[in-house]
Amino acid sequence: MIKIIPGEWRERFPRLIDEMHKLRRSVFYERLRWQVTIINRWEVDGYDALNPLYVLSLDEHERVIGGLRLPPTTGFNMLNDTFPQLLPDGARIQSPLIWESSRFTVRMTGDRAVDFPVISRATAELGMALNEIGKAAALTHIVTVYDAAMHRMLRRVGCAGEPLGPPQMISGVETYAVIYEIGTRWDPHVRGLAGCASVPLDPEVVVSLRSRLGLADQTFSTGGVRR
Amino acid sequence: MHIDEAVSSVLEDFLREWGLSNGAYAALNLPTPAGARPLLAVTYSAEWQKHYAQSGYVDLDPIVRSGLGGFLPIDWAEIDRGDPIIRKFFGEAQEFDVGANGLTIPIRGRLGEFALFTITSNETDSAWRALKRELLRDLMIFSFNFHAAALHSAGPGDEAAVHLPLREASCLRWKALGKTDDDIGRILGISPHTVRFHLESARARLSTTNTTHTVARALALGLINMSYEPNYLLTKKRR
């Protein structure tokens, strides 16, 4: 199930926000050993302080198994302000119709047989949610920065983005800036992995998001989810 | 500080075009010496503006509070009116004919500034819902272009001459030559999705409203021309 939490509402969802930051710590700090900041057992940075939109994938016990965050590209964001070497010609990409996805994470145990179905489902669900949010917010594209390992993993699931250019080595990691076009019809393979035809969204946020984003009623299903 | 008349007249044109009641723009935290003062453009009646100021409503206005925290569009209908003070605020706004429905687009800028762009309407609720869906993308484009123009007129002086990255210039030039997104993708060895990404990025850079407008402005500013194409951009996808 997908839960969408605007950053400015983090106090209303303390458990989920806590789980997300701890999941990010275990993935980015403990497993990938990125140079990220840990504060009070959370991986958290300045872009979190700017209240991005958090998109979380929850399991049947409502535990966070994956997530990402979306800031607009008009303000401060990772591609423009952390990884400008990935910008074509070094020119900032900033449009109200292009948002950035960053800190994409999925829970992993290291056991591929256990991980693959979880990763596939959470990733497919998050990908479809991004597309629906993008449509509702009248966006044209989502841009994101990730490493070559992530690119390969997403390609296996059918969710890889389109590189804006050749990858660059950043701190010893092969890194891509990629785009997703909104409105892309997800192939049946991805929908199969997500286990649903439309994105199952937590009913609690549906009412508010419908009005905030002008969502059409059929955009998100809240019942009849095939598991 | 109120902005240029030339800029604010554009706001009135937009409202007329969409049959809207009022528009309001406010930018805060500007990187100018006068940055402490907000930059404003409003079409509300002078009486409401005066009442709003005298009542100190900027401190309790729920749209302002919500808009400065997040960046999602805010439909006024979603605001919780449980608090009698908030109910009174909306009641008075109605009396001063602000508009029955409202939609506010929060804007975040790269200079650390915040802005809110609001439109209001007196349509029926169902007509409003339909209108909102129809106008959202145009409103997002317009509000950001308006913000860019307002900043420019206030002169924070950040914007040097526009620089178009080669890929964007290249996509625009092929558009000017009548090519489709698919054609351009084939010529440049990229996907049509990526072509549209570059076109949108260029559109935002030039503060235009659609691809035709972007091509026209790029030509007028001499950012693209019809006779020259760097050879290396014509090579097929690098492997």
Short mmCIF file of C-alpha atoms in Angstrom, two decimals:
data_model
loop_
_atom_site.label_atom_id
_atom_site.label_comp_id
_atom_site.label_asym_id
_atom_site.label_seq_id
_atom_site.Cartn_x
_atom_site.Cartn_y
_atom_site.Cartn_z
CA MET A 1 0.00 0.00 0.00
CA ILE A 2 1.15 3.53 -0.74
CA LYS A 3 1.09 6.32 1.82
CA ILE A 4 1.79 9.89 0.77
CA ILE A 5 2.89 12.33 3.46
CA PRO A 6 3.64 16.00 2.75
CA GLY A 7 6.76 16.86 4.79
CA GLU A 8 4.93 19.58 6.69
CA TRP A 9 2.62 16.87 8.09
CA ARG A 10 5.42 14.77 9.57
CA GLU A 11 4.18 15.25 13.15
CA ARG A 12 0.91 13.57 12.21
CA PHE A 13 2.70 10.37 11.15
CA PRO A 14 5.60 10.01 13.62
CA ARG A 15 5.94 6.21 13.39
CA LEU A 16 6.07 6.10 9.59
CA ILE A 17 8.49 9.03 9.35
CA ASP A 18 10.69 7.39 11.99
CA GLU A 19 10.68 4.07 10.13
CA MET A 20 11.50 5.78 6.84
CA HIS A 21 14.55 7.63 8.22
CA LYS A 22 15.78 4.43 9.91
CA LEU A 23 15.30 2.45 6.71
CA ARG A 24 17.32 5.10 4.89
CA ARG A 25 20.04 4.81 7.53
CA SER A 26 20.23 1.03 7.15
CA VAL A 27 20.39 1.24 3.36
CA PHE A 28 22.54 4.32 2.66
CA TYR A 29 24.78 4.39 5.73
CA GLU A 30 25.09 0.78 6.87
CA ARG A 31 24.84 -1.15 3.61
CA LEU A 32 25.99 1.23 0.85
CA ARG A 33 28.36 3.19 3.18
CA TRP A 34 27.53 6.52 1.60
CA GLN A 35 28.78 9.63 3.34
CA VAL A 36 25.43 10.63 4.80
CA THR A 37 24.63 12.32 8.08
CA ILE A 38 23.09 10.31 10.91
CA ILE A 39 21.26 12.27 13.59
CA ASN A 40 19.53 10.40 16.41
CA ARG A 41 19.59 7.14 14.42
CA TRP A 42 17.98 8.85 11.42
CA GLU A 43 19.54 9.43 8.03
CA VAL A 44 18.33 12.96 7.38
CA ASP A 45 19.58 15.92 5.36
CA GLY A 46 18.81 19.51 4.49
CA TYR A 47 16.41 18.56 1.71
CA ASP A 48 14.18 16.89 4.32
CA ALA A 49 14.01 20.22 6.13
CA LEU A 50 12.44 21.75 3.00
CA ASN A 51 9.34 19.54 3.40
CA PRO A 52 9.36 17.33 0.34
CA LEU A 53 6.46 15.01 -0.42
CA TYR A 54 7.22 11.55 1.01
CA VAL A 55 5.88 8.54 -0.85
CA LEU A 56 6.07 5.35 1.24
CA SER A 57 5.34 1.74 0.41
CA LEU A 58 3.88 -0.20 3.36
CA ASP A 59 3.53 -3.95 3.87
CA GLU A 60 0.35 -5.64 5.10
CA HIS A 61 1.34 -4.79 8.72
CA GLU A 62 1.71 -1.11 7.74
CA ARG A 63 5.49 -1.21 8.15
CA VAL A 64 7.59 0.90 5.79
CA ILE A 65 9.27 -1.33 3.21
CA GLY A 66 10.29 1.36 0.75
CA GLY A 67 10.03 5.02 -0.06
CA LEU A 68 11.24 8.12 -1.81
CA ARG A 69 10.85 11.88 -1.51
CA LEU A 70 9.80 14.47 -4.05
CA PRO A 71 10.91 18.11 -3.94
CA PRO A 72 10.12 20.45 -6.84
CA THR A 73 13.07 21.36 -9.09
CA THR A 74 12.37 25.08 -8.74
CA GLY A 75 13.84 25.25 -5.25
CA PHE A 76 16.85 23.44 -3.81
CA ASN A 77 17.28 19.81 -4.82
CA MET A 78 19.95 17.14 -5.21
CA LEU A 79 20.50 17.24 -8.97
CA ASN A 80 20.94 21.02 -9.09
CA ASP A 81 22.61 21.62 -5.75
CA THR A 82 24.44 18.38 -4.83
CA PHE A 83 25.26 16.72 -8.18
CA PRO A 84 25.47 19.62 -10.68
CA GLN A 85 28.16 17.70 -12.61
CA LEU A 86 25.31 15.51 -13.91
CA LEU A 87 23.44 18.47 -15.44
CA PRO A 88 23.61 18.65 -19.23
CA ASP A 89 25.91 21.61 -19.97
CA GLY A 90 25.89 22.45 -16.27
CA ALA A 91 22.62 24.37 -16.61
CA ARG A 92 20.15 23.92 -13.74
CA ILE A 93 16.97 22.04 -14.55
CA GLN A 94 14.15 23.95 -12.92
CA SER A 95 10.55 23.75 -14.00
CA PRO A 96 7.30 23.74 -12.02
CA LEU A 97 6.33 20.72 -14.14
CA ILE A 98 9.42 18.67 -13.25
CA TRP A 99 9.89 17.30 -9.73
CA GLU A 100 12.85 15.37 -8.38
CA SER A 101 12.72 11.96 -6.76
CA SER A 102 15.52 11.17 -4.32
CA ARG A 103 16.51 8.78 -1.49
CA PHE A 104 14.66 5.94 -3.17
CA THR A 105 14.95 2.95 -0.81
CA VAL A 106 13.57 -0.55 -0.45
CA ARG A 107 14.12 -2.78 2.59
CA MET A 108 16.63 -5.55 1.96
CA THR A 109 17.90 -8.49 3.96
CA GLY A 110 20.76 -9.41 1.61
CA ASP A 111 19.09 -12.73 0.80
CA ARG A 112 18.10 -12.40 -2.85
CA ALA A 113 15.39 -15.03 -2.70
CA VAL A 114 13.69 -13.10 0.13
CA ASP A 115 14.46 -9.66 -1.24
CA PHE A 116 13.52 -9.93 -4.87
CA PRO A 117 9.71 -10.20 -4.47
CA VAL A 118 9.67 -7.39 -1.86
CA ILE A 119 11.85 -5.12 -3.98
CA SER A 120 9.84 -5.86 -7.07
CA ARG A 121 6.51 -5.14 -5.48
CA ALA A 122 7.55 -2.03 -3.56
CA THR A 123 9.41 -0.63 -6.56
CA ALA A 124 6.59 -1.26 -8.99
CA GLU A 125 4.10 0.23 -6.52
CA LEU A 126 6.25 3.34 -5.99
CA GLY A 127 6.77 3.72 -9.72
CA MET A 128 3.05 3.61 -10.40
CA ALA A 129 2.39 6.01 -7.52
CA LEU A 130 4.90 8.50 -8.96
CA ASN A 131 3.09 8.37 -12.26
CA GLU A 132 -0.31 8.98 -10.64
CA ILE A 133 0.96 11.81 -8.45
CA GLY A 134 2.60 13.34 -11.51
CA LYS A 135 -0.64 13.19 -13.47
CA ALA A 136 -2.61 14.68 -10.58
CA ALA A 137 -0.12 17.53 -10.13
CA ALA A 138 -0.01 18.22 -13.91
CA LEU A 139 3.70 17.36 -14.16
CA THR A 140 5.51 16.38 -17.35
CA HIS A 141 8.53 14.56 -15.88
CA ILE A 142 10.30 13.33 -12.76
CA VAL A 143 14.08 13.56 -12.68
CA THR A 144 16.24 11.50 -10.35
CA VAL A 145 19.87 10.68 -9.57
CA TYR A 146 20.92 7.13 -8.75
CA ASP A 147 23.90 4.79 -9.08
CA ALA A 148 24.64 2.08 -11.64
CA ALA A 149 23.70 -0.72 -9.22
CA MET A 150 20.27 0.84 -8.74
CA HIS A 151 19.94 1.29 -12.50
CA ARG A 152 20.56 -2.44 -13.04
CA MET A 153 18.20 -3.40 -10.23
CA LEU A 154 15.42 -1.16 -11.57
CA ARG A 155 15.97 -2.43 -15.08
CA ARG A 156 15.33 -5.97 -13.88
CA VAL A 157 12.02 -4.81 -12.45
CA GLY A 158 11.17 -2.83 -15.59
CA CYS A 159 11.31 0.51 -13.72
CA ALA A 160 14.60 2.03 -14.90
CA GLY A 161 14.58 5.68 -15.96
CA GLU A 162 16.07 7.11 -19.15
CA PRO A 163 19.59 8.48 -18.62
CA LEU A 164 20.02 12.16 -19.52
CA GLY A 165 23.60 11.44 -20.45
CA PRO A 166 26.44 9.01 -19.85
CA PRO A 167 27.06 8.13 -16.17
CA GLN A 168 29.71 10.07 -14.21
CA MET A 169 31.98 8.82 -11.45
CA ILE A 170 31.04 10.64 -8.25
CA SER A 171 32.95 9.72 -5.06
CA GLY A 172 33.94 6.44 -6.71
CA VAL A 173 30.34 5.57 -7.63
CA GLU A 174 29.05 5.39 -11.19
CA THR A 175 26.08 7.77 -11.10
CA TYR A 176 23.26 8.59 -13.52
CA ALA A 177 20.74 11.42 -13.82
CA VAL A 178 17.61 9.87 -15.32
CA ILE A 179 14.10 10.98 -16.23
CA TYR A 180 10.67 9.42 -16.13
CA GLU A 181 7.94 10.83 -18.33
CA ILE A 182 4.57 11.21 -16.61
CA GLY A 183 1.63 9.56 -18.31
CA THR A 184 3.66 6.61 -19.49
CA ARG A 185 1.46 3.56 -19.57
CA TRP A 186 3.01 1.03 -17.25
CA ASP A 187 3.34 -2.28 -18.93
CA PRO A 188 1.39 -5.25 -17.58
CA HIS A 189 4.65 -6.67 -16.22
CA VAL A 190 5.03 -3.78 -13.75
CA ARG A 191 1.37 -3.85 -12.81
CA GLY A 192 1.71 -7.59 -12.26
CA LEU A 193 4.65 -7.04 -9.92
CA ALA A 194 2.74 -4.44 -7.95
CA GLY A 195 -0.12 -6.92 -7.71
CA CYS A 196 -2.73 -4.37 -8.72
CA ALA A 197 -4.02 -2.44 -11.71
CA SER A 198 -4.25 0.87 -9.89
CA VAL A 199 -2.25 2.12 -6.92
CA PRO A 200 -3.61 1.07 -3.53
CA LEU A 201 -3.51 4.20 -1.43
CA ASP A 202 -4.14 4.64 2.26
CA PRO A 203 -7.75 5.91 2.64
CA GLU A 204 -6.66 8.35 5.35
CA VAL A 205 -4.86 10.57 2.91
CA VAL A 206 -7.15 10.08 -0.05
CA VAL A 207 -9.64 12.80 0.79
CA SER A 208 -7.02 15.42 1.39
CA LEU A 209 -4.91 14.49 -1.61
CA ARG A 210 -7.91 14.37 -3.90
CA SER A 211 -8.64 17.95 -3.12
CA ARG A 212 -5.01 19.03 -2.97
CA LEU A 213 -4.10 17.54 -6.29
CA GLY A 214 -7.48 17.51 -7.96
CA LEU A 215 -7.28 13.74 -8.25
CA ALA A 216 -9.93 12.05 -10.30
CA ASP A 217 -11.96 9.64 -8.19
CA GLN A 218 -10.75 6.56 -10.01
CA THR A 219 -7.07 7.50 -9.80
CA PHE A 220 -6.33 5.62 -6.62
CA SER A 221 -8.15 2.54 -5.48
CA THR A 222 -8.68 2.06 -1.78
CA GLY A 223 -10.37 -1.28 -1.80
CA GLY A 224 -10.49 -4.50 -3.75
CA VAL A 225 -6.73 -4.73 -3.84
CA ARG A 226 -5.42 -8.00 -5.15
CA ARG A 227 -2.56 -9.20 -3.00
CA MET B 1 5.92 46.68 -2.12
CA HIS B 2 3.62 46.48 -5.12
CA ILE B 3 5.02 45.29 -8.40
CA ASP B 4 5.17 46.91 -11.84
CA GLU B 5 1.87 47.76 -13.48
CA ALA B 6 3.05 46.07 -16.68
CA VAL B 7 3.49 42.82 -14.74
CA SER B 8 0.26 43.03 -12.79
CA SER B 9 -1.79 43.72 -15.95
CA VAL B 10 -0.70 40.28 -17.16
CA LEU B 11 -2.38 38.85 -14.07
CA GLU B 12 -5.67 40.50 -15.01
CA ASP B 13 -5.43 39.08 -18.53
CA PHE B 14 -4.98 35.59 -17.12
CA LEU B 15 -8.00 35.96 -14.81
CA ARG B 16 -10.15 37.21 -17.68
CA GLU B 17 -9.04 34.42 -19.97
CA TRP B 18 -10.16 31.76 -17.47
CA GLY B 19 -13.22 33.61 -16.13
CA LEU B 20 -11.79 33.87 -12.61
CA SER B 21 -12.80 36.32 -9.89
CA ASN B 22 -9.56 37.40 -8.25
CA GLY B 23 -5.84 36.78 -8.23
CA ALA B 24 -3.24 37.37 -5.54
CA TYR B 25 0.52 37.00 -5.55
CA ALA B 26 2.87 37.48 -2.62
CA ALA B 27 6.60 36.73 -2.48
CA LEU B 28 8.52 36.60 0.79
CA ASN B 29 12.12 36.24 1.91
CA LEU B 30 13.50 37.93 -1.18
CA PRO B 31 17.25 38.29 -1.59
CA THR B 32 17.05 42.08 -1.98
CA PRO B 33 17.95 44.90 0.37
CA ALA B 34 14.19 45.48 0.65
CA GLY B 35 13.70 41.72 1.11
CA ALA B 36 12.05 42.12 4.45
CA ARG B 37 9.03 43.51 2.64
CA PRO B 38 6.85 41.15 0.64
CA LEU B 39 6.34 41.66 -3.08
CA LEU B 40 2.61 41.91 -3.81
CA ALA B 41 0.10 41.90 -6.64
CA VAL B 42 -3.57 41.55 -5.69
CA THR B 43 -6.89 42.21 -7.38
CA TYR B 44 -8.97 42.04 -4.18
CA SER B 45 -10.97 45.17 -3.35
CA ALA B 46 -9.14 47.94 -1.53
CA GLU B 47 -11.61 47.49 1.35
CA TRP B 48 -10.67 43.81 1.85
CA GLN B 49 -6.95 44.60 1.64
CA LYS B 50 -7.38 47.30 4.26
CA HIS B 51 -9.50 45.07 6.50
CA TYR B 52 -7.00 42.19 6.10
CA ALA B 53 -4.11 44.44 7.11
CA GLN B 54 -5.90 46.12 10.02
CA SER B 55 -7.11 42.79 11.43
CA GLY B 56 -3.60 41.33 11.25
CA TYR B 57 -4.97 38.45 9.20
CA VAL B 58 -1.61 37.60 7.66
CA ASP B 59 -0.76 35.93 11.00
CA LEU B 60 -3.79 33.66 11.04
CA ASP B 61 -4.57 33.23 7.33
CA PRO B 62 -4.60 29.40 6.99
CA ILE B 63 -3.66 29.61 3.30
CA VAL B 64 -0.48 31.50 4.12
CA ARG B 65 0.41 29.06 6.89
CA SER B 66 -0.20 26.00 4.78
CA GLY B 67 1.42 27.48 1.68
CA LEU B 68 4.66 28.40 3.39
CA GLY B 69 5.05 24.88 4.79
CA GLY B 70 4.50 22.75 1.71
CA PHE B 71 4.55 22.98 -2.04
CA LEU B 72 1.42 21.11 -3.12
CA PRO B 73 -1.42 23.20 -4.59
CA ILE B 74 -3.95 24.12 -1.90
CA ASP B 75 -7.67 24.07 -2.60
CA TRP B 76 -9.35 26.35 -0.06
CA ALA B 77 -12.10 23.74 0.35
CA GLU B 78 -9.62 21.45 2.12
CA ILE B 79 -8.85 23.98 4.88
CA ASP B 80 -10.21 22.89 8.25
CA ARG B 81 -12.82 25.43 9.34
CA GLY B 82 -13.43 23.93 12.78
CA ASP B 83 -11.85 26.92 14.49
CA PRO B 84 -14.40 29.78 14.84
CA ILE B 85 -11.70 32.34 14.07
CA ILE B 86 -10.96 30.63 10.75
CA ARG B 87 -14.69 30.43 9.99
CA LYS B 88 -15.00 34.14 10.71
CA PHE B 89 -12.03 34.84 8.42
CA PHE B 90 -13.57 32.97 5.48
CA GLY B 91 -16.99 34.49 6.23
CA GLU B 92 -15.58 38.00 6.03
CA ALA B 93 -13.63 37.15 2.88
CA GLN B 94 -16.96 36.14 1.33
CA GLU B 95 -18.58 39.42 2.43
CA PHE B 96 -15.79 41.31 0.70
CA ASP B 97 -16.37 39.21 -2.43
CA VAL B 98 -12.97 37.54 -2.48
CA GLY B 99 -14.47 34.51 -4.26
CA ALA B 100 -16.27 31.36 -3.17
CA ASN B 101 -13.54 28.93 -4.21
CA GLY B 102 -9.80 29.38 -4.22
CA LEU B 103 -6.67 27.59 -5.33
CA THR B 104 -3.19 28.56 -4.14
CA ILE B 105 0.07 27.48 -5.78
CA PRO B 106 3.09 27.66 -3.44
CA ILE B 107 6.31 28.60 -5.22
CA ARG B 108 9.81 27.74 -4.07
CA GLY B 109 12.64 29.61 -5.71
CA ARG B 110 16.32 28.93 -6.01
CA LEU B 111 17.20 32.12 -4.15
CA GLY B 112 15.53 30.75 -1.04
CA GLU B 113 12.43 32.84 -1.57
CA PHE B 114 8.84 31.67 -1.13
CA ALA B 115 5.81 32.89 -2.99
CA LEU B 116 2.09 32.13 -3.06
CA PHE B 117 -0.02 32.54 -6.16
CA THR B 118 -3.79 32.39 -5.65
CA ILE B 119 -6.80 32.46 -7.92
CA THR B 120 -10.42 32.56 -6.83
CA SER B 121 -13.67 31.72 -8.57
CA ASN B 122 -17.39 32.16 -8.04
CA GLU B 123 -18.30 29.12 -10.11
CA THR B 124 -20.55 26.43 -8.65
CA ASP B 125 -18.68 23.66 -6.84
CA SER B 126 -18.99 21.15 -9.68
CA ALA B 127 -17.97 23.69 -12.34
CA TRP B 128 -15.05 24.68 -10.10
CA ARG B 129 -13.81 21.09 -9.84
CA ALA B 130 -13.87 20.72 -13.62
CA LEU B 131 -12.23 24.11 -14.15
CA LYS B 132 -9.50 23.28 -11.64
CA ARG B 133 -8.53 20.12 -13.45
CA GLU B 134 -8.52 21.92 -16.76
CA LEU B 135 -6.47 24.91 -15.69
CA LEU B 136 -3.96 23.35 -13.27
CA ARG B 137 -1.05 22.98 -15.68
CA ASP B 138 -1.58 26.44 -17.21
CA LEU B 139 -1.85 27.89 -13.71
CA MET B 140 1.41 26.27 -12.60
CA ILE B 141 3.19 27.60 -15.68
CA PHE B 142 1.63 31.03 -15.35
CA SER B 143 2.32 31.39 -11.63
CA PHE B 144 6.00 30.52 -12.01
CA ASN B 145 6.43 32.79 -15.03
CA PHE B 146 4.67 35.55 -13.10
CA HIS B 147 7.02 35.01 -10.18
CA ALA B 148 10.05 35.23 -12.51
CA ALA B 149 8.74 38.47 -14.02
CA ALA B 150 7.92 39.95 -10.61
CA LEU B 151 11.40 39.11 -9.28
CA HIS B 152 12.94 40.62 -12.37
CA SER B 153 10.93 43.82 -12.00
CA ALA B 154 11.93 44.05 -8.34
CA GLY B 155 15.51 43.62 -9.52
CA PRO B 156 17.28 41.12 -7.27
CA GLY B 157 19.58 41.03 -10.31
CA ASP B 158 20.23 37.30 -10.23
CA GLU B 159 19.36 36.53 -13.81
CA ALA B 160 22.17 36.93 -16.29
CA ALA B 161 21.50 36.33 -19.99
CA VAL B 162 19.61 33.06 -20.54
CA HIS B 163 21.88 30.21 -21.47
CA LEU B 164 20.36 27.25 -23.33
CA PRO B 165 22.13 23.92 -22.89
CA LEU B 166 23.08 22.40 -26.27
CA ARG B 167 20.57 19.55 -26.09
CA GLU B 168 17.70 21.95 -25.41
CA ALA B 169 18.83 24.31 -28.19
CA SER B 170 19.13 21.36 -30.51
CA CYS B 171 15.61 20.06 -29.75
CA LEU B 172 14.18 23.56 -30.23
CA ARG B 173 15.95 24.04 -33.52
CA TRP B 174 14.57 20.80 -34.92
CA LYS B 175 11.12 21.84 -33.67
CA ALA B 176 11.57 25.09 -35.60
CA LEU B 177 12.27 22.97 -38.66
CA GLY B 178 8.97 21.17 -38.21
CA LYS B 179 10.18 17.87 -36.80
CA THR B 180 8.08 15.74 -34.45
CA ASP B 181 9.35 14.55 -31.06
CA ASP B 182 9.88 11.09 -32.55
CA ASP B 183 11.86 12.53 -35.51
CA ILE B 184 14.05 14.56 -33.16
CA GLY B 185 14.62 11.55 -30.95
CA ARG B 186 15.81 9.55 -33.94
CA ILE B 187 18.05 12.37 -35.17
CA LEU B 188 19.67 12.92 -31.78
CA GLY B 189 19.71 9.31 -30.67
CA ILE B 190 17.52 9.92 -27.62
CA SER B 191 13.94 8.89 -26.80
CA PRO B 192 10.95 11.12 -27.54
CA HIS B 193 10.38 11.21 -23.72
CA THR B 194 13.79 12.81 -23.33
CA VAL B 195 13.10 15.21 -26.21
CA ARG B 196 9.97 16.38 -24.36
CA PHE B 197 11.99 16.69 -21.14
CA HIS B 198 14.46 19.05 -22.86
CA LEU B 199 11.60 21.02 -24.43
CA GLU B 200 9.92 21.46 -21.03
CA SER B 201 13.18 22.48 -19.38
CA ALA B 202 13.78 25.05 -22.14
CA ARG B 203 10.21 26.30 -21.80
CA ALA B 204 10.72 26.97 -18.11
CA ARG B 205 14.08 28.60 -18.76
CA LEU B 206 12.55 31.06 -21.24
CA SER B 207 9.36 31.59 -19.17
CA THR B 208 7.15 30.71 -22.11
CA THR B 209 3.81 28.90 -22.19
CA ASN B 210 4.26 26.16 -24.82
CA THR B 211 6.72 24.79 -27.36
CA THR B 212 5.72 27.14 -30.20
CA HIS B 213 6.18 30.09 -27.87
CA THR B 214 9.56 28.72 -26.74
CA VAL B 215 10.79 28.27 -30.31
CA ALA B 216 9.69 31.81 -31.20
CA ARG B 217 11.43 33.32 -28.20
CA ALA B 218 14.62 31.31 -28.68
CA LEU B 219 14.78 32.50 -32.29
CA ALA B 220 14.03 36.09 -31.33
CA LEU B 221 16.74 36.05 -28.66
CA GLY B 222 19.22 34.47 -31.07
CA LEU B 223 19.61 31.40 -28.82
CA ILE B 224 19.00 29.12 -31.79
CA ASN B 225 19.40 29.72 -35.48
CA MET B 226 18.27 27.76 -38.45
CA SER B 227 21.52 27.20 -40.23
CA TYR B 228 23.89 25.68 -37.72
CA GLU B 229 23.85 22.41 -35.86
CA PRO B 230 26.92 21.18 -33.97
CA ASN B 231 27.97 17.99 -35.71
CA TYR B 232 28.62 15.98 -32.61
CA LEU B 233 24.98 16.31 -31.55
CA LEU B 234 23.99 14.48 -34.71
CA THR B 235 25.85 11.31 -33.84
CA LYS B 236 23.87 8.32 -32.81
CA LYS B 237 23.52 7.16 -29.23
CA ARG B 238 26.89 6.66 -27.58
CA ARG B 239 27.43 3.17 -26.30
#
